JSON list of C-alpha atoms in Angstrom, two decimals:
[
{"chain": "R", "resi": 30, "resn": "UNK", "atom": "CA", "xyz": [-22.39, -34.46, -13.07]},
{"chain": "R", "resi": 31, "resn": "UNK", "atom": "CA", "xyz": [-20.88, -32.33, -10.26]},
{"chain": "R", "resi": 32, "resn": "UNK", "atom": "CA", "xyz": [-20.82, -28.59, -10.74]},
{"chain": "R", "resi": 33, "resn": "UNK", "atom": "CA", "xyz": [-17.41, -27.21, -11.74]},
{"chain": "R", "resi": 34, "resn": "UNK", "atom": "CA", "xyz": [-16.33, -24.50, -9.32]},
{"chain": "R", "resi": 35, "resn": "UNK", "atom": "CA", "xyz": [-14.20, -21.66, -10.66]},
{"chain": "R", "resi": 36, "resn": "UNK", "atom": "CA", "xyz": [-12.10, -20.95, -7.57]},
{"chain": "R", "resi": 37, "resn": "UNK", "atom": "CA", "xyz": [-10.37, -17.92, -9.09]},
{"chain": "R", "resi": 38, "resn": "UNK", "atom": "CA", "xyz": [-13.76, -16.38, -9.87]},
{"chain": "R", "resi": 39, "resn": "UNK", "atom": "CA", "xyz": [-15.03, -17.07, -6.35]},
{"chain": "R", "resi": 40, "resn": "UNK", "atom": "CA", "xyz": [-11.87, -15.63, -4.80]},
{"chain": "R", "resi": 41, "resn": "UNK", "atom": "CA", "xyz": [-12.26, -12.49, -6.94]},
{"chain": "R", "resi": 42, "resn": "UNK", "atom": "CA", "xyz": [-15.89, -12.22, -5.81]},
{"chain": "R", "resi": 43, "resn": "UNK", "atom": "CA", "xyz": [-14.84, -12.48, -2.18]},
{"chain": "R", "resi": 44, "resn": "UNK", "atom": "CA", "xyz": [-12.05, -9.97, -2.71]},
{"chain": "R", "resi": 45, "resn": "UNK", "atom": "CA", "xyz": [-14.60, -7.49, -4.05]},
{"chain": "R", "resi": 46, "resn": "UNK", "atom": "CA", "xyz": [-16.77, -8.07, -0.98]},
{"chain": "R", "resi": 47, "resn": "UNK", "atom": "CA", "xyz": [-13.77, -7.59, 1.31]},
{"chain": "R", "resi": 48, "resn": "UNK", "atom": "CA", "xyz": [-12.95, -4.21, -0.26]},
{"chain": "R", "resi": 49, "resn": "UNK", "atom": "CA", "xyz": [-16.59, -3.09, -0.16]},
{"chain": "R", "resi": 50, "resn": "UNK", "atom": "CA", "xyz": [-16.68, -3.74, 3.59]},
{"chain": "R", "resi": 51, "resn": "UNK", "atom": "CA", "xyz": [-13.37, -1.91, 4.05]},
{"chain": "R", "resi": 52, "resn": "UNK", "atom": "CA", "xyz": [-14.43, 1.10, 1.96]},
{"chain": "R", "resi": 53, "resn": "UNK", "atom": "CA", "xyz": [-17.74, 1.41, 3.77]},
{"chain": "R", "resi": 54, "resn": "UNK", "atom": "CA", "xyz": [-16.68, 0.65, 7.36]},
{"chain": "R", "resi": 55, "resn": "UNK", "atom": "CA", "xyz": [-12.87, 0.82, 7.48]},
{"chain": "R", "resi": 56, "resn": "UNK", "atom": "CA", "xyz": [-10.32, -1.97, 7.35]},
{"chain": "R", "resi": 57, "resn": "UNK", "atom": "CA", "xyz": [-10.81, -2.83, 11.03]},
{"chain": "R", "resi": 58, "resn": "UNK", "atom": "CA", "xyz": [-14.32, -4.03, 10.13]},
{"chain": "R", "resi": 59, "resn": "UNK", "atom": "CA", "xyz": [-12.95, -6.73, 7.81]},
{"chain": "R", "resi": 60, "resn": "UNK", "atom": "CA", "xyz": [-13.55, -10.18, 9.28]},
{"chain": "R", "resi": 61, "resn": "UNK", "atom": "CA", "xyz": [-14.72, -13.60, 8.15]},
{"chain": "R", "resi": 62, "resn": "UNK", "atom": "CA", "xyz": [-18.18, -12.76, 9.44]},
{"chain": "R", "resi": 63, "resn": "UNK", "atom": "CA", "xyz": [-18.48, -9.30, 7.85]},
{"chain": "R", "resi": 64, "resn": "UNK", "atom": "CA", "xyz": [-17.17, -10.45, 4.46]},
{"chain": "R", "resi": 65, "resn": "UNK", "atom": "CA", "xyz": [-19.43, -13.53, 4.54]},
{"chain": "R", "resi": 66, "resn": "UNK", "atom": "CA", "xyz": [-22.41, -11.26, 5.21]},
{"chain": "R", "resi": 67, "resn": "UNK", "atom": "CA", "xyz": [-21.40, -8.88, 2.42]},
{"chain": "R", "resi": 68, "resn": "UNK", "atom": "CA", "xyz": [-20.85, -11.66, -0.11]},
{"chain": "R", "resi": 69, "resn": "UNK", "atom": "CA", "xyz": [-23.96, -13.63, 0.83]},
{"chain": "R", "resi": 70, "resn": "UNK", "atom": "CA", "xyz": [-21.84, -16.68, 1.63]},
{"chain": "R", "resi": 71, "resn": "UNK", "atom": "CA", "xyz": [-21.79, -18.65, 4.83]},
{"chain": "R", "resi": 72, "resn": "UNK", "atom": "CA", "xyz": [-18.79, -18.18, 7.10]},
{"chain": "R", "resi": 73, "resn": "UNK", "atom": "CA", "xyz": [-17.99, -21.86, 6.64]},
{"chain": "R", "resi": 74, "resn": "UNK", "atom": "CA", "xyz": [-17.87, -21.54, 2.85]},
{"chain": "R", "resi": 75, "resn": "UNK", "atom": "CA", "xyz": [-15.75, -18.41, 3.12]},
{"chain": "R", "resi": 76, "resn": "UNK", "atom": "CA", "xyz": [-13.18, -20.22, 5.27]},
{"chain": "R", "resi": 77, "resn": "UNK", "atom": "CA", "xyz": [-12.33, -22.47, 2.33]},
{"chain": "R", "resi": 78, "resn": "UNK", "atom": "CA", "xyz": [-10.70, -19.36, 0.84]},
{"chain": "R", "resi": 79, "resn": "UNK", "atom": "CA", "xyz": [-9.75, -17.33, 3.91]},
{"chain": "R", "resi": 80, "resn": "UNK", "atom": "CA", "xyz": [-9.24, -19.42, 7.04]},
{"chain": "R", "resi": 81, "resn": "UNK", "atom": "CA", "xyz": [-9.15, -16.37, 9.33]},
{"chain": "R", "resi": 82, "resn": "UNK", "atom": "CA", "xyz": [-8.59, -12.62, 9.43]},
{"chain": "R", "resi": 83, "resn": "UNK", "atom": "CA", "xyz": [-4.83, -13.09, 9.07]},
{"chain": "R", "resi": 84, "resn": "UNK", "atom": "CA", "xyz": [-5.39, -14.75, 5.70]},
{"chain": "R", "resi": 85, "resn": "UNK", "atom": "CA", "xyz": [-7.61, -11.82, 4.73]},
{"chain": "R", "resi": 86, "resn": "UNK", "atom": "CA", "xyz": [-4.96, -9.30, 5.73]},
{"chain": "R", "resi": 87, "resn": "UNK", "atom": "CA", "xyz": [-2.32, -11.15, 3.72]},
{"chain": "R", "resi": 88, "resn": "UNK", "atom": "CA", "xyz": [-4.64, -11.23, 0.73]},
{"chain": "R", "resi": 89, "resn": "UNK", "atom": "CA", "xyz": [-5.46, -7.54, 1.09]},
{"chain": "R", "resi": 90, "resn": "UNK", "atom": "CA", "xyz": [-1.76, -6.65, 1.24]},
{"chain": "R", "resi": 91, "resn": "UNK", "atom": "CA", "xyz": [-1.08, -8.68, -1.90]},
{"chain": "R", "resi": 92, "resn": "UNK", "atom": "CA", "xyz": [-3.96, -6.84, -3.58]},
{"chain": "R", "resi": 93, "resn": "UNK", "atom": "CA", "xyz": [-2.51, -3.50, -2.47]},
{"chain": "R", "resi": 94, "resn": "UNK", "atom": "CA", "xyz": [0.97, -4.35, -3.78]},
{"chain": "R", "resi": 95, "resn": "UNK", "atom": "CA", "xyz": [-0.51, -5.34, -7.15]},
{"chain": "R", "resi": 96, "resn": "UNK", "atom": "CA", "xyz": [-2.53, -2.11, -7.29]},
{"chain": "R", "resi": 97, "resn": "UNK", "atom": "CA", "xyz": [0.52, 0.05, -6.51]},
{"chain": "R", "resi": 98, "resn": "UNK", "atom": "CA", "xyz": [2.53, -1.72, -9.19]},
{"chain": "R", "resi": 99, "resn": "UNK", "atom": "CA", "xyz": [-0.24, -1.16, -11.73]},
{"chain": "R", "resi": 100, "resn": "UNK", "atom": "CA", "xyz": [-0.46, 2.55, -10.90]},
{"chain": "R", "resi": 101, "resn": "UNK", "atom": "CA", "xyz": [3.33, 2.97, -11.14]},
{"chain": "R", "resi": 102, "resn": "UNK", "atom": "CA", "xyz": [3.38, 1.13, -14.47]},
{"chain": "R", "resi": 103, "resn": "UNK", "atom": "CA", "xyz": [0.58, 3.40, -15.73]},
{"chain": "R", "resi": 104, "resn": "UNK", "atom": "CA", "xyz": [2.52, 6.48, -14.57]},
{"chain": "R", "resi": 105, "resn": "UNK", "atom": "CA", "xyz": [5.62, 5.16, -16.36]},
{"chain": "R", "resi": 106, "resn": "UNK", "atom": "CA", "xyz": [3.65, 4.68, -19.56]},
{"chain": "R", "resi": 107, "resn": "UNK", "atom": "CA", "xyz": [2.05, 8.13, -19.35]},
{"chain": "R", "resi": 108, "resn": "UNK", "atom": "CA", "xyz": [5.17, 10.09, -18.42]},
{"chain": "R", "resi": 109, "resn": "UNK", "atom": "CA", "xyz": [7.19, 9.54, -21.58]},
{"chain": "R", "resi": 110, "resn": "UNK", "atom": "CA", "xyz": [10.49, 10.95, -20.29]},
{"chain": "R", "resi": 111, "resn": "UNK", "atom": "CA", "xyz": [12.02, 10.80, -16.84]},
{"chain": "R", "resi": 112, "resn": "UNK", "atom": "CA", "xyz": [11.33, 14.01, -14.91]},
{"chain": "R", "resi": 113, "resn": "UNK", "atom": "CA", "xyz": [11.03, 15.31, -11.33]},
{"chain": "R", "resi": 114, "resn": "UNK", "atom": "CA", "xyz": [7.24, 15.29, -11.80]},
{"chain": "R", "resi": 115, "resn": "UNK", "atom": "CA", "xyz": [7.39, 11.61, -12.65]},
{"chain": "R", "resi": 116, "resn": "UNK", "atom": "CA", "xyz": [9.40, 10.88, -9.49]},
{"chain": "R", "resi": 117, "resn": "UNK", "atom": "CA", "xyz": [6.82, 12.76, -7.42]},
{"chain": "R", "resi": 118, "resn": "UNK", "atom": "CA", "xyz": [3.94, 10.86, -9.06]},
{"chain": "R", "resi": 119, "resn": "UNK", "atom": "CA", "xyz": [5.77, 7.57, -8.50]},
{"chain": "R", "resi": 120, "resn": "UNK", "atom": "CA", "xyz": [6.19, 8.22, -4.77]},
{"chain": "R", "resi": 121, "resn": "UNK", "atom": "CA", "xyz": [2.63, 9.48, -4.34]},
{"chain": "R", "resi": 122, "resn": "UNK", "atom": "CA", "xyz": [1.40, 5.97, -5.16]},
{"chain": "R", "resi": 123, "resn": "UNK", "atom": "CA", "xyz": [2.76, 4.94, -1.73]},
{"chain": "R", "resi": 124, "resn": "UNK", "atom": "CA", "xyz": [0.72, 7.56, 0.15]},
{"chain": "R", "resi": 125, "resn": "UNK", "atom": "CA", "xyz": [-2.95, 7.30, 1.27]},
{"chain": "R", "resi": 126, "resn": "UNK", "atom": "CA", "xyz": [-4.12, 10.27, -0.80]},
{"chain": "R", "resi": 127, "resn": "UNK", "atom": "CA", "xyz": [-7.54, 8.85, -1.67]},
{"chain": "R", "resi": 128, "resn": "UNK", "atom": "CA", "xyz": [-9.93, 6.19, -0.35]},
{"chain": "R", "resi": 129, "resn": "UNK", "atom": "CA", "xyz": [-8.32, 3.31, -2.24]},
{"chain": "R", "resi": 130, "resn": "UNK", "atom": "CA", "xyz": [-4.78, 4.15, -1.17]},
{"chain": "R", "resi": 131, "resn": "UNK", "atom": "CA", "xyz": [-5.99, 4.77, 2.38]},
{"chain": "R", "resi": 132, "resn": "UNK", "atom": "CA", "xyz": [-7.29, 1.20, 2.55]},
{"chain": "R", "resi": 133, "resn": "UNK", "atom": "CA", "xyz": [-4.03, -0.10, 1.14]},
{"chain": "R", "resi": 134, "resn": "UNK", "atom": "CA", "xyz": [-2.13, 1.70, 3.90]},
{"chain": "R", "resi": 135, "resn": "UNK", "atom": "CA", "xyz": [-4.54, 0.40, 6.54]},
{"chain": "R", "resi": 136, "resn": "UNK", "atom": "CA", "xyz": [-3.97, -3.14, 5.26]},
{"chain": "R", "resi": 137, "resn": "UNK", "atom": "CA", "xyz": [-0.22, -2.56, 5.54]},
{"chain": "R", "resi": 138, "resn": "UNK", "atom": "CA", "xyz": [-0.51, -1.41, 9.16]},
{"chain": "R", "resi": 139, "resn": "UNK", "atom": "CA", "xyz": [-2.75, -4.40, 9.96]},
{"chain": "R", "resi": 140, "resn": "UNK", "atom": "CA", "xyz": [0.06, -6.58, 8.59]},
{"chain": "R", "resi": 141, "resn": "UNK", "atom": "CA", "xyz": [2.62, -4.76, 10.75]},
{"chain": "R", "resi": 142, "resn": "UNK", "atom": "CA", "xyz": [0.55, -5.55, 13.87]},
{"chain": "R", "resi": 143, "resn": "UNK", "atom": "CA", "xyz": [0.07, -9.20, 12.88]},
{"chain": "R", "resi": 144, "resn": "UNK", "atom": "CA", "xyz": [3.79, -9.58, 12.16]},
{"chain": "R", "resi": 145, "resn": "UNK", "atom": "CA", "xyz": [4.54, -9.36, 15.89]},
{"chain": "R", "resi": 146, "resn": "UNK", "atom": "CA", "xyz": [2.86, -12.70, 16.52]},
{"chain": "R", "resi": 147, "resn": "UNK", "atom": "CA", "xyz": [2.44, -14.50, 13.21]},
{"chain": "R", "resi": 148, "resn": "UNK", "atom": "CA", "xyz": [5.48, -15.88, 11.29]},
{"chain": "R", "resi": 149, "resn": "UNK", "atom": "CA", "xyz": [3.72, -15.80, 7.90]},
{"chain": "R", "resi": 150, "resn": "UNK", "atom": "CA", "xyz": [2.73, -12.17, 8.46]},
{"chain": "R", "resi": 151, "resn": "UNK", "atom": "CA", "xyz": [6.29, -11.31, 9.57]},
{"chain": "R", "resi": 152, "resn": "UNK", "atom": "CA", "xyz": [7.69, -12.86, 6.41]},
{"chain": "R", "resi": 153, "resn": "UNK", "atom": "CA", "xyz": [5.23, -10.99, 4.21]},
{"chain": "R", "resi": 154, "resn": "UNK", "atom": "CA", "xyz": [5.90, -7.73, 6.05]},
{"chain": "R", "resi": 155, "resn": "UNK", "atom": "CA", "xyz": [9.63, -8.07, 5.34]},
{"chain": "R", "resi": 156, "resn": "UNK", "atom": "CA", "xyz": [8.91, -8.75, 1.67]},
{"chain": "R", "resi": 157, "resn": "UNK", "atom": "CA", "xyz": [6.64, -5.73, 1.30]},
{"chain": "R", "resi": 158, "resn": "UNK", "atom": "CA", "xyz": [9.02, -3.48, 3.23]},
{"chain": "R", "resi": 159, "resn": "UNK", "atom": "CA", "xyz": [11.76, -4.50, 0.80]},
{"chain": "R", "resi": 160, "resn": "UNK", "atom": "CA", "xyz": [9.49, -3.59, -2.12]},
{"chain": "R", "resi": 161, "resn": "UNK", "atom": "CA", "xyz": [8.80, -0.15, -0.63]},
{"chain": "R", "resi": 162, "resn": "UNK", "atom": "CA", "xyz": [12.52, 0.40, 0.03]},
{"chain": "R", "resi": 163, "resn": "UNK", "atom": "CA", "xyz": [13.36, -0.62, -3.54]},
{"chain": "R", "resi": 164, "resn": "UNK", "atom": "CA", "xyz": [10.74, 1.81, -4.86]},
{"chain": "R", "resi": 165, "resn": "UNK", "atom": "CA", "xyz": [12.15, 4.66, -2.78]},
{"chain": "R", "resi": 166, "resn": "UNK", "atom": "CA", "xyz": [15.73, 3.84, -3.78]},
{"chain": "R", "resi": 167, "resn": "UNK", "atom": "CA", "xyz": [14.75, 3.79, -7.46]},
{"chain": "R", "resi": 168, "resn": "UNK", "atom": "CA", "xyz": [13.21, 7.24, -7.01]},
{"chain": "R", "resi": 169, "resn": "UNK", "atom": "CA", "xyz": [16.46, 8.58, -5.52]},
{"chain": "R", "resi": 170, "resn": "UNK", "atom": "CA", "xyz": [18.45, 6.94, -8.33]},
{"chain": "R", "resi": 171, "resn": "UNK", "atom": "CA", "xyz": [16.16, 8.67, -10.85]},
{"chain": "R", "resi": 172, "resn": "UNK", "atom": "CA", "xyz": [16.80, 12.04, -9.18]},
{"chain": "R", "resi": 173, "resn": "UNK", "atom": "CA", "xyz": [20.55, 11.39, -9.36]},
{"chain": "R", "resi": 174, "resn": "UNK", "atom": "CA", "xyz": [20.20, 10.56, -13.06]},
{"chain": "R", "resi": 175, "resn": "UNK", "atom": "CA", "xyz": [18.35, 13.84, -13.56]},
{"chain": "R", "resi": 176, "resn": "UNK", "atom": "CA", "xyz": [21.16, 15.72, -11.82]},
{"chain": "R", "resi": 177, "resn": "UNK", "atom": "CA", "xyz": [18.88, 16.58, -8.90]},
{"chain": "R", "resi": 178, "resn": "UNK", "atom": "CA", "xyz": [20.92, 15.03, -6.10]},
{"chain": "R", "resi": 179, "resn": "UNK", "atom": "CA", "xyz": [23.07, 17.75, -4.61]},
{"chain": "R", "resi": 180, "resn": "UNK", "atom": "CA", "xyz": [26.77, 17.59, -3.81]},
{"chain": "R", "resi": 181, "resn": "UNK", "atom": "CA", "xyz": [27.56, 15.71, -0.64]},
{"chain": "R", "resi": 182, "resn": "UNK", "atom": "CA", "xyz": [24.36, 13.66, -0.75]},
{"chain": "R", "resi": 183, "resn": "UNK", "atom": "CA", "xyz": [24.59, 9.88, -1.03]},
{"chain": "R", "resi": 184, "resn": "UNK", "atom": "CA", "xyz": [21.80, 7.71, -2.47]},
{"chain": "R", "resi": 185, "resn": "UNK", "atom": "CA", "xyz": [21.84, 5.38, 0.55]},
{"chain": "R", "resi": 186, "resn": "UNK", "atom": "CA", "xyz": [21.39, 8.18, 3.09]},
{"chain": "R", "resi": 187, "resn": "UNK", "atom": "CA", "xyz": [18.83, 10.07, 1.02]},
{"chain": "R", "resi": 188, "resn": "UNK", "atom": "CA", "xyz": [16.89, 6.86, 0.34]},
{"chain": "R", "resi": 189, "resn": "UNK", "atom": "CA", "xyz": [16.67, 6.19, 4.09]},
{"chain": "R", "resi": 190, "resn": "UNK", "atom": "CA", "xyz": [15.58, 9.80, 4.78]},
{"chain": "R", "resi": 191, "resn": "UNK", "atom": "CA", "xyz": [12.96, 9.72, 2.05]},
{"chain": "R", "resi": 192, "resn": "UNK", "atom": "CA", "xyz": [11.62, 6.37, 3.27]},
{"chain": "R", "resi": 193, "resn": "UNK", "atom": "CA", "xyz": [11.28, 7.79, 6.79]},
{"chain": "R", "resi": 194, "resn": "UNK", "atom": "CA", "xyz": [9.49, 10.88, 5.44]},
{"chain": "R", "resi": 195, "resn": "UNK", "atom": "CA", "xyz": [7.00, 8.73, 3.52]},
{"chain": "R", "resi": 196, "resn": "UNK", "atom": "CA", "xyz": [6.32, 6.61, 6.61]},
{"chain": "R", "resi": 197, "resn": "UNK", "atom": "CA", "xyz": [5.63, 9.77, 8.61]},
{"chain": "R", "resi": 198, "resn": "UNK", "atom": "CA", "xyz": [3.32, 11.17, 5.94]},
{"chain": "R", "resi": 199, "resn": "UNK", "atom": "CA", "xyz": [1.38, 7.89, 5.86]},
{"chain": "R", "resi": 200, "resn": "UNK", "atom": "CA", "xyz": [0.91, 7.96, 9.64]},
{"chain": "R", "resi": 201, "resn": "UNK", "atom": "CA", "xyz": [-0.31, 11.56, 9.65]},
{"chain": "R", "resi": 202, "resn": "UNK", "atom": "CA", "xyz": [-2.64, 11.00, 6.69]},
{"chain": "R", "resi": 203, "resn": "UNK", "atom": "CA", "xyz": [-4.16, 7.94, 8.41]},
{"chain": "R", "resi": 204, "resn": "UNK", "atom": "CA", "xyz": [-4.76, 9.76, 11.71]},
{"chain": "R", "resi": 205, "resn": "UNK", "atom": "CA", "xyz": [-8.39, 10.35, 12.66]},
{"chain": "R", "resi": 206, "resn": "UNK", "atom": "CA", "xyz": [-8.87, 13.19, 11.97]},
{"chain": "R", "resi": 207, "resn": "UNK", "atom": "CA", "xyz": [-5.91, 13.41, 9.55]},
{"chain": "R", "resi": 208, "resn": "UNK", "atom": "CA", "xyz": [-3.03, 15.61, 10.67]},
{"chain": "R", "resi": 209, "resn": "UNK", "atom": "CA", "xyz": [-2.41, 16.53, 7.02]},
{"chain": "R", "resi": 210, "resn": "UNK", "atom": "CA", "xyz": [-4.50, 17.14, 3.95]},
{"chain": "R", "resi": 211, "resn": "UNK", "atom": "CA", "xyz": [-3.61, 15.29, 0.76]},
{"chain": "R", "resi": 212, "resn": "UNK", "atom": "CA", "xyz": [-2.57, 18.61, -0.80]},
{"chain": "R", "resi": 213, "resn": "UNK", "atom": "CA", "xyz": [-0.26, 19.42, 2.12]},
{"chain": "R", "resi": 214, "resn": "UNK", "atom": "CA", "xyz": [1.31, 15.95, 2.00]},
{"chain": "R", "resi": 215, "resn": "UNK", "atom": "CA", "xyz": [2.00, 16.37, -1.73]},
{"chain": "R", "resi": 216, "resn": "UNK", "atom": "CA", "xyz": [3.53, 19.79, -1.07]},
{"chain": "R", "resi": 217, "resn": "UNK", "atom": "CA", "xyz": [5.80, 18.48, 1.69]},
{"chain": "R", "resi": 218, "resn": "UNK", "atom": "CA", "xyz": [6.99, 15.66, -0.54]},
{"chain": "R", "resi": 219, "resn": "UNK", "atom": "CA", "xyz": [7.63, 18.09, -3.40]},
{"chain": "R", "resi": 220, "resn": "UNK", "atom": "CA", "xyz": [9.58, 20.41, -1.07]},
{"chain": "R", "resi": 221, "resn": "UNK", "atom": "CA", "xyz": [11.74, 17.52, 0.11]},
{"chain": "R", "resi": 222, "resn": "UNK", "atom": "CA", "xyz": [12.49, 16.36, -3.43]},
{"chain": "R", "resi": 223, "resn": "UNK", "atom": "CA", "xyz": [13.41, 19.91, -4.44]},
{"chain": "R", "resi": 224, "resn": "UNK", "atom": "CA", "xyz": [15.68, 20.21, -1.40]},
{"chain": "R", "resi": 225, "resn": "UNK", "atom": "CA", "xyz": [17.60, 17.10, -2.47]},
{"chain": "R", "resi": 226, "resn": "UNK", "atom": "CA", "xyz": [18.96, 19.07, -5.43]},
{"chain": "R", "resi": 227, "resn": "UNK", "atom": "CA", "xyz": [20.75, 21.44, -3.07]},
{"chain": "R", "resi": 228, "resn": "UNK", "atom": "CA", "xyz": [24.22, 20.85, -1.68]},
{"chain": "R", "resi": 229, "resn": "UNK", "atom": "CA", "xyz": [24.21, 18.95, 1.60]},
{"chain": "R", "resi": 230, "resn": "UNK", "atom": "CA", "xyz": [24.47, 21.34, 4.56]}
]
């Protein structure tokens, strides 16, 4: 009788190997060969699940999106009531403030690079960018609900500004060496959110 293969279990095993390689050596080290070596599989067997590095990047981005959603859901559950602190915690899930979130951001930038030449990557990049934009816009809407969006400020403009600030913080946190510490990035974000409560200049 042929052995029954649990493909979901194998894919989870390979995903764990992929993240171990990335945590130890950086996301640039992720390849069919390095993940095969880490998992103890042959490269040929691995390609049944990930045909190439592009497939690995797409998988890693999907993993990152799921992880961000889980953290935001956990923050929602823990916060109880809507507050400025909750909005800050929500947005911090999009920043590379620890090793796990750093890898998620590196996967995102790998996707951005691939999107220039790969249609599937371009489509996924647009989808993820929309998710990030929606998350930022929901944060601005929450501030407005809390009465912390100053006179003369519009949600559309402030959402775009906040999205640009987050992108800049991600870039500076990912620099080698980082241009910002995690504490400084949190402080800059908090200062910006506090400033939104003031009347537009």
